[in-house]
Amino acid sequence: MTQSFYPPQRTLMGPGPSDVNPRVSQAMSRPTIGHLDPMFVAMMDEMKAMLQYALQTRNELTIPVSAPGSAGMETCFVNLVEPGDTVIVCQNGVFGGRMKENVERCGATAVMVMDDWGRAVDANKLEDALKAHPQAKVVAFVHAETSTGASSDVKTLVELAHRYDCLTIVDAVTSLGGTELRVDEWGVDAIYSGTQKCLSCVPGLSPVSFSEAAIAAIKGRTHPVQSWFLDLNLVMGYWGAGAKRAYHHTAPVNTLYALHESLVILEEEGLENSWARHRTHHNALKAGLEALGLAFVVPEAERLPQLNAVTIPEGVDDAAVRTALLGDYNLEIGAGLGPMAGKVWRIGLMGYAARKDNVLNCLAALDEVLGRMDAPVNHGTAVAAALAAYSD
Ligand SMILES: Cc1ncc(COP(=O)(O)O)c(C=O)c1O
């Protein structure tokens, strides 16, 4: 007979999912109630308010889509983009490529602004594209590119897009909770995130938020949204302010308890303290990795604290190292994606995983495994360098 599944207790320091806070796992196992139960509806209202805080927005339409980050991405595109539209997509890694796919599946044209993998989106190139394509309706880009660890300047890119009368779609899957993000102050029109990164929650939900201008564009559409499930005109009836909740779909009740708890934890810590915590542990991890002799892929000024991509030393077997870390230390770090496959490791410091014990354990494990494999690194230096960074 098939047995129950008991996963091992891993430490998740890859590109996500990241470690789930035990309080979140406990919240998830609370009794399932009906999704139109008044107690559940009250919990949803609290969650909306906490998501507004996390995103620093007053946008009324701020909700978790009942599906992972990819569905949040798709929600933004299918609602804002119509057949025949032109959308400028800035690509500096894997996820800009997915945006292009979304645009084209909406029957629109994607104008691609390409940047090197490992670099931030270049505002000058975006401006050239905006000048060359005055018919463009939307500009889309990724705030925190998980495939490389590069952070782009949301404020500047949004200002530029607005100067050319474009709406903006921003991917904040890896940034929310880990890096400064201010939706209203920066004027973002549509944004989506995920629960499995810096929110320390389980995967499976995608917080999204839409400005008044974005809602006006959705209401003024001439073509119906091609996705029934993601059509915000219908979803708004379910999540709308004080709306009498009508059945749209069965909400993932227990997963929403999990997100509620992770947002309570974020409020307790304070958003800015959470950003600062990610930075502190990044600084220590960086000191340890650089002491070993591992070079960062992204220039310092454009680097995300929560996703550390470093170059694999010459002659070292990528998969063998990651397998040893997983097998001997229950530690997961990420492989490179696309053109970076086999060339980089991606070490995540996201949410509950961004802690001193994790930084020190990860460095000690990596140091030991690389030493065992006779890798050309400075053995025995990583933990001391990280401790020195903590005491600075
Ligand atoms: C930047 C970015 N965008 C979108 C996604 C897609 O999210 P999900 O895997 O939850 O569908 C991810 C997932 O890693 C991501 O890192």
XYZ file of C-alpha atoms and ligand atoms in Angstrom:
408
model
C 0.000 0.000 0.000
C 1.175 3.526 -0.703
C 2.494 5.201 2.449
C 1.877 8.755 3.652
C 4.420 11.246 2.356
C 6.810 12.708 4.939
C 9.208 15.179 3.331
C 12.614 15.756 4.942
C 13.230 18.963 6.900
C 15.359 20.981 4.479
C 16.811 24.457 4.721
C 15.644 26.241 1.588
C 18.258 28.727 0.399
C 17.559 28.602 -3.312
C 15.457 30.898 -5.522
C 12.220 29.828 -3.824
C 10.215 28.336 -2.334
C 11.985 29.553 0.768
C 11.623 28.323 4.338
C 8.105 28.655 5.686
C 7.759 30.219 9.115
C 6.451 27.491 11.507
C 3.682 29.867 12.584
C 2.501 29.900 8.978
C 2.458 26.085 8.758
C 0.485 25.939 11.993
C -2.023 28.507 10.719
C -2.521 26.388 7.637
C -3.620 23.365 9.639
C -6.465 25.237 11.377
C -10.030 24.038 10.634
C -11.300 24.642 7.133
C -14.419 26.805 7.121
C -16.687 27.855 4.258
C -15.200 30.553 2.071
C -18.381 32.618 2.353
C -18.522 32.154 6.153
C -18.689 35.610 7.806
C -15.554 34.778 9.838
C -13.677 33.982 6.649
C -14.915 37.130 4.925
C -13.674 39.211 7.886
C -10.285 37.471 7.651
C -10.115 38.344 3.930
C -10.775 42.013 4.723
C -7.896 42.011 7.227
C -5.691 40.352 4.659
C -6.428 43.013 2.059
C -5.408 45.706 4.537
C -2.193 43.867 5.390
C -1.361 43.374 1.697
C -1.875 47.110 1.173
C 0.678 47.671 3.934
C 3.150 45.158 2.474
C 2.871 46.798 -0.949
C 2.666 50.335 0.477
C -0.503 51.145 -1.410
C -4.036 52.340 -0.849
C -5.215 50.612 -4.033
C -8.680 49.227 -3.367
C -8.053 46.375 -5.772
C -5.315 44.635 -3.766
C -5.979 40.912 -3.425
C -4.304 37.523 -3.511
C -5.028 35.643 -6.737
C -5.791 31.990 -5.918
C -2.816 30.578 -7.825
C 0.983 31.047 -7.933
C 3.026 34.015 -9.172
C 2.643 33.007 -12.828
C -1.117 33.482 -12.468
C -0.536 36.945 -10.974
C 1.598 37.757 -14.017
C -1.123 36.489 -16.310
C -3.808 38.430 -14.390
C -1.954 41.670 -15.097
C -1.455 40.955 -18.787
C -4.849 39.507 -19.694
C -6.673 42.372 -18.000
C -4.567 45.282 -19.242
C -3.574 44.104 -22.712
C -5.987 43.785 -25.618
C -5.528 42.370 -29.127
C -3.659 44.869 -31.316
C -1.959 46.677 -28.399
C 1.785 47.325 -28.225
C 3.591 46.501 -24.992
C 7.217 47.322 -24.254
C 8.813 44.496 -22.276
C 12.211 45.000 -20.670
C 14.026 41.672 -20.390
C 17.140 41.055 -18.297
C 16.583 37.404 -17.370
C 14.106 34.535 -17.534
C 10.970 36.269 -16.348
C 10.921 39.097 -18.920
C 10.762 36.298 -21.493
C 7.597 35.002 -19.857
C 6.108 38.501 -20.059
C 6.692 38.460 -23.832
C 4.823 35.136 -24.070
C 1.931 36.647 -22.148
C 1.747 39.726 -24.386
C 1.732 37.643 -27.548
C -0.929 35.280 -26.213
C -3.113 38.364 -25.634
C -2.901 39.054 -29.389
C -0.668 42.080 -28.821
C 2.828 43.007 -30.039
C 5.758 42.851 -27.631
C 8.573 45.327 -28.270
C 11.560 43.850 -26.459
C 14.180 45.985 -24.701
C 17.018 43.583 -24.012
C 19.587 43.969 -21.244
C 22.401 41.650 -20.266
C 21.559 38.911 -17.809
C 22.884 40.004 -14.450
C 22.283 43.730 -15.040
C 19.415 46.038 -14.082
C 16.996 47.260 -16.753
C 18.555 50.257 -18.531
C 16.272 53.328 -18.423
C 17.969 54.889 -21.478
C 17.157 51.882 -23.627
C 13.566 51.981 -22.387
C 13.327 55.659 -23.328
C 14.630 54.914 -26.848
C 11.924 52.249 -27.220
C 9.223 54.603 -25.913
C 10.271 57.241 -28.471
C 10.364 54.701 -31.291
C 6.947 53.224 -30.396
C 4.612 56.086 -29.451
C 1.627 53.746 -29.820
C 2.820 51.643 -26.832
C 0.174 51.266 -24.129
C 2.015 49.355 -21.395
C 5.598 48.984 -20.120
C 6.410 45.769 -18.245
C 9.514 44.750 -16.326
C 10.744 42.660 -13.403
C 11.752 44.418 -10.178
C 13.779 41.528 -8.725
C 15.054 39.149 -11.442
C 15.255 35.816 -9.633
C 17.232 34.194 -12.431
C 20.225 36.500 -11.857
C 19.783 38.474 -8.622
C 19.536 41.869 -10.371
C 17.345 44.643 -8.989
C 15.854 47.283 -11.298
C 14.934 50.856 -10.415
C 11.131 50.741 -10.334
C 10.656 54.416 -9.521
C 12.703 55.663 -12.485
C 11.249 53.175 -14.974
C 7.650 53.921 -13.944
C 8.212 57.696 -14.147
C 9.608 57.270 -17.627
C 6.706 55.080 -18.776
C 4.188 57.609 -17.473
C 5.961 60.439 -19.286
C 5.087 58.556 -22.492
C 1.499 57.810 -21.365
C 2.063 54.131 -20.712
C 0.680 52.039 -17.887
C 3.152 49.842 -16.013
C 3.170 46.179 -15.027
C 5.803 45.274 -12.422
C 6.857 41.773 -11.338
C 7.517 41.836 -7.587
C 7.515 38.077 -6.987
C 10.941 38.066 -5.352
C 11.007 41.656 -4.088
C 7.899 41.864 -1.872
C 8.942 41.889 1.790
C 12.659 41.627 0.997
C 13.546 44.898 -0.739
C 12.177 48.427 -0.699
C 8.949 48.564 -2.699
C 6.494 51.476 -2.595
C 3.630 51.001 -5.028
C 1.843 54.339 -4.499
C 4.878 56.566 -4.068
C 6.466 55.083 -7.179
C 3.184 55.192 -9.148
C 3.075 51.527 -10.203
C -0.171 50.685 -12.067
C -0.265 46.891 -11.850
C 1.916 44.657 -9.718
C 1.997 40.976 -8.865
C 3.985 38.936 -6.380
C 4.206 35.445 -4.887
C 3.887 34.037 -1.407
C 6.808 31.594 -1.461
C 9.721 34.032 -1.397
C 10.284 36.836 1.132
C 6.847 36.463 2.768
C 7.901 33.102 4.348
C 4.610 31.590 3.262
C 3.751 28.441 1.317
C 3.630 28.658 -2.497
C 0.326 28.970 -4.285
C -0.990 32.518 -3.997
C -0.171 35.688 -5.895
C -0.846 39.085 -4.307
C -1.778 41.639 -6.981
C -2.655 45.328 -6.857
C -4.098 47.728 -9.454
C -4.181 51.536 -9.494
C -7.225 53.636 -10.433
C -5.711 54.210 -13.881
C -5.302 50.473 -14.383
C -8.889 49.824 -13.293
C -10.135 52.505 -15.705
C -8.237 50.770 -18.513
C -9.760 47.408 -17.549
C -13.268 48.873 -17.406
C -12.762 50.579 -20.776
C -11.758 47.418 -22.615
C -13.321 46.786 -25.993
C -12.635 43.027 -25.943
C -13.672 40.720 -23.107
C -10.780 39.333 -21.033
C -10.022 35.980 -22.644
C -9.534 34.201 -19.290
C -12.716 33.654 -17.309
C -10.873 32.760 -14.089
C -8.536 35.776 -14.133
C -11.053 38.374 -15.392
C -10.836 41.062 -12.714
C -14.307 42.358 -13.532
C -15.590 39.082 -12.067
C -12.992 38.752 -9.303
C -13.814 42.279 -8.066
C -17.351 41.080 -7.219
C -15.804 38.469 -4.941
C -13.138 40.561 -3.215
C -14.679 44.047 -3.633
C -14.912 46.456 -0.691
C -17.830 45.535 1.555
C -19.238 43.678 -1.473
C -21.787 41.063 -0.761
C -19.476 38.186 -1.625
C -20.820 36.281 -4.593
C -19.449 32.864 -5.476
C -16.686 33.113 -8.061
C -14.457 30.153 -7.232
C -13.762 28.179 -4.044
C -11.023 30.111 -2.310
C -8.002 28.044 -1.143
C -9.149 28.575 2.441
C -6.209 27.112 4.377
C -3.599 28.630 2.077
C -5.204 31.998 2.741
C -4.878 31.382 6.511
C -1.180 30.856 5.809
C -0.834 34.150 3.962
C -2.791 35.955 6.669
C -0.350 34.663 9.284
C 2.708 35.567 7.243
C 1.362 39.111 6.853
C 0.694 39.321 10.608
C 4.352 38.336 11.124
C 5.469 40.985 8.616
C 3.424 43.653 10.422
C 4.922 42.584 13.767
C 8.447 42.839 12.397
C 7.768 46.026 10.432
C 8.256 46.240 6.682
C 11.372 48.388 6.818
C 12.901 46.121 9.470
C 12.283 43.170 7.170
C 14.075 44.948 4.308
C 16.953 45.765 6.698
C 17.156 42.159 7.954
C 17.547 40.858 4.394
C 20.341 43.405 3.849
C 22.180 42.499 7.091
C 22.274 38.784 6.313
C 23.187 39.439 2.691
C 26.193 41.473 3.835
C 27.420 38.597 6.003
C 26.786 35.976 3.321
C 28.579 38.150 0.774
C 31.605 38.509 3.069
C 31.780 34.714 3.430
C 31.321 33.953 -0.260
C 33.906 36.545 -1.281
C 36.367 35.217 1.316
C 36.042 31.833 -0.355
C 36.848 33.571 -3.648
C 33.408 33.256 -5.262
C 32.531 36.252 -7.474
C 29.080 37.828 -7.646
C 27.362 37.921 -11.038
C 25.606 41.283 -10.469
C 27.481 44.575 -9.860
C 27.099 45.664 -6.228
C 24.820 48.658 -6.873
C 22.304 46.507 -8.773
C 22.376 43.473 -6.454
C 19.403 42.022 -4.594
C 20.103 41.043 -0.980
C 17.684 38.117 -1.164
C 19.124 36.396 -4.246
C 22.882 35.945 -4.392
C 24.174 34.616 -7.719
C 27.853 33.642 -7.649
C 30.096 32.144 -10.312
C 31.002 28.473 -9.917
C 34.805 28.103 -9.738
C 36.593 26.613 -12.732
C 36.491 22.790 -12.870
C 33.909 22.397 -10.087
C 30.976 20.063 -10.778
C 27.856 22.158 -10.173
C 25.438 19.266 -9.675
C 27.842 17.294 -7.432
C 28.144 20.245 -5.042
C 24.400 20.839 -4.854
C 23.768 17.114 -4.391
C 26.296 16.979 -1.514
C 24.726 20.022 0.159
C 21.285 18.456 -0.096
C 22.354 14.940 0.914
C 24.783 15.792 3.719
C 23.360 19.067 5.026
C 19.698 19.066 3.970
C 20.526 22.399 2.376
C 19.072 23.497 -0.935
C 20.770 26.161 -3.049
C 19.707 26.974 -6.607
C 21.251 26.164 -9.979
C 21.691 28.671 -12.796
C 18.910 29.082 -15.362
C 19.104 29.446 -19.162
C 22.506 30.745 -20.289
C 23.688 30.628 -16.654
C 22.975 26.900 -16.205
C 26.086 25.147 -14.869
C 27.866 28.505 -14.451
C 26.322 30.005 -11.295
C 24.754 29.100 -7.996
C 21.819 31.108 -6.715
C 21.767 31.365 -2.939
C 18.509 32.703 -1.577
C 18.075 34.598 1.655
C 14.350 35.021 1.623
C 11.899 35.637 4.430
C 12.232 33.215 7.344
C 15.386 31.780 5.737
C 17.196 35.144 6.067
C 18.767 34.365 9.449
C 22.244 34.282 10.968
C 22.239 30.532 11.666
C 21.365 29.841 8.021
C 24.097 32.129 6.714
C 26.736 30.487 8.922
C 25.542 26.927 8.252
C 25.396 27.520 4.508
C 28.914 28.974 4.414
C 30.332 26.177 6.587
C 28.684 23.524 4.411
C 29.793 25.090 1.145
C 33.334 25.509 2.473
C 33.486 21.865 3.560
C 31.990 20.459 0.333
C 34.258 22.573 -1.898
C 37.234 21.541 0.226
C 36.339 17.873 -0.124
C 36.263 18.355 -3.911
C 39.623 20.151 -3.974
C 37.983 23.213 -5.495
C 40.235 26.254 -6.072
C 38.846 28.346 -3.191
C 40.230 29.736 0.088
C 39.161 26.940 2.413
C 38.287 27.617 6.010
C 37.722 31.349 5.582
C 34.001 31.759 4.958
C 32.459 31.559 8.435
C 35.048 33.832 10.044
C 34.493 36.461 7.333
C 30.726 36.340 7.856
C 31.112 36.641 11.637
C 33.386 39.635 11.151
C 30.720 41.246 8.915
C 28.074 40.671 11.604
C 30.203 42.367 14.215
C 30.937 45.419 11.996
C 10.535 37.006 -10.853
C 9.536 35.889 -10.912
N 8.416 36.054 -11.611
C 7.485 35.092 -11.703
C 7.655 33.865 -11.080
C 6.614 32.811 -11.205
O 6.065 32.502 -9.959
P 5.463 31.055 -9.632
O 6.569 30.078 -9.787
O 4.941 31.189 -8.244
O 4.373 30.802 -10.614
C 8.822 33.643 -10.345
C 9.062 32.348 -9.684
O 10.137 32.032 -9.253
C 9.778 34.679 -10.269
O 10.906 34.509 -9.561
